Amino acid sequence: MPVELRDTYLFTTLTDPQLEQVRTLSRKINLGEDEVLFECGTPASRFFLMLSGQIKLSRLSMDGNEKVIGIVHPGNTFAEALMFQEQPSYPVTATAIKDSELLGFDNQQFSQMLRGSVDSCFRMMGDMSQRLRSLIKEIDDLTLQNATNRVAGLLYQYQLMREAETFTLDAPKGVLASRLSVKPETFSRILHHLSDKEIIRVKGNKITVLNSDELRELSHEDPFTGTKKINIPGGVCPLTGNKRCL
Amino acid sequence: MPVELRDTYLFTTLTDPQLEQVRTLSRKINLGEDEVLFECGTPASRFFLMLSGQIKLSRLSMDGNEKVIGIVHPGNTFAEALMFQEQPSYPVTATAIKDSELLGFDNQQFSQMLRGSVDSCFRMMGDMSQRLRSLIKEIDDLTLQNATNRVAGLLYQYQLMREAETFTLDAPKGVLASRLSVKPETFSRILHHLSDKEIIRVKGNKITVLNSDELRELSHEDPFTGTKKINIPGGVCPLTGNKRCL
DNA sequence: TCCTATTTTTAACTACACTCAAATAAACCA
DNA sequence: TGGTTTATTTGAGTGTAGTTAAAAATAGGA
């Protein structure tokens, strides 16, 4: 199904004329695999809505190591938060990892339109708030969880999203590894290890979850809220009866 | 100097009557050292402005490890982004590490006021955008920089902010260590090591920078923009002539 | 289909930062 | 002031994930 402008989180509160205005501001962009949309450090004048394909957002360290900060899927917008900075520059490089179609929106013009719609401002703020939350979770993962926890967490998320025991990893393992801040070799070893313990079965990029409970346990995620379990002294989550959750 | 409401980033665009309204919504809060303002996972109904003291924002892993996500200083607001979530709950625990005074603002009421001021919405979005950027930098630090780089980065930031070769670490070393996701022992060892190389001199919590260039080099920060240097294939930062920077 | 290029896996080894333990230093309070 | 607690430092040993290298599997093109 094609992505509809009005179904996009950021645009749902717009009136028809506003939506039409937004449509006229947008420019269609096509990217081939491995093509770069923008590079880290360059001035940011547009933000984007994915229509199809897949894009990775990444940073490169001085010694040449790449860290994938995020993977963008159809229906998602990205780089919109930069609109509100003085002299915005992209903090990541965006590279298509599949042939992709997207819409680009001019920051200035969109910002102008936002001024006419407090509702859209609130949408935007909800969106940014969500992103902040997920980045905090990410920092939590990086600092308080080990590599196995993170891999388990990824697989558990896949299982929840696909609502199936068997699913396909939709990005190359190397990219997923970098997303988790783990080397490809380590990622491979961990998958193997989880196989040995009969928690999952791996066949190429197809994964079957054999023991979902154990996987969730390893991922330190809360079953009900789908969020990270964290230890609060004496605290119990009012929703789940589990230890209090984020 | 006491913190003035109208000098606070979030409130500077408010009109006098709006500011007065905000003032009436605020409630003064006093915290003693080690007192907890809110706990991770509890429902969030207010956000805060620091007037004096110091507060740490932290998370606890299942096995009891603490990670300090941030340290809040007078003049800063925190937890305001939660206002825009459906059923907001604090993603961190806030604990005073010095006796502190703050103002609490009711989310509902403040949100209502925001609807009357697009300018303030834009302030808020600028604020959140900034926070997003700093969290991305944080993830960069955690994944692409080693412990020494991070400690050097912290010291370099102190030096820039204080505009002095000699400065005082304003939080216990253990807290700073956790802020950097490093164990206190490792933090201590790295300071010692930097002393040995005559890059800094350490005397209790007083640090003197002896070799600022070397410190900056170790921190991988860009001298001009004050932001992280990252490697972009073939790219040079137009501002600094350095490798392109974030 | 073969051949090449890329990705993934396996294996042996290494190192950075952690753990554990104890000594020292600093802060706190009676 | 002395005595207790807490924070910091130092030392020795360990483990997790990274590095290096090479084999195996997979994908892609002629």
XYZ file of C-alpha atoms (C1' of nucleotides) in Angstrom, chain C:
30
model
C 26.171 -21.424 -15.676
C 30.456 -19.828 -13.999
C 33.044 -16.221 -11.994
C 33.476 -12.345 -9.052
C 32.299 -9.549 -5.267
C 30.161 -9.115 -1.086
C 28.356 -10.773 3.119
C 28.432 -13.883 6.797
C 30.559 -17.262 9.634
C 34.222 -19.491 12.197
C 38.518 -19.516 14.746
C 42.400 -17.835 17.471
C 44.059 -14.075 19.811
C 43.987 -9.400 22.121
C 42.772 -5.395 24.756
C 39.953 -2.232 27.050
C 37.478 -1.492 30.630
C 35.322 -4.086 34.423
C 35.441 -6.697 38.907
C 37.103 -7.580 43.243
C 39.793 -6.241 47.051
C 42.266 -3.320 49.884
C 44.522 1.076 51.018
C 44.193 5.907 51.273
C 41.945 10.228 51.440
C 38.253 13.214 52.312
C 33.908 14.499 54.439
C 30.836 14.387 58.393
C 29.348 14.401 62.911
C 29.268 13.783 67.804
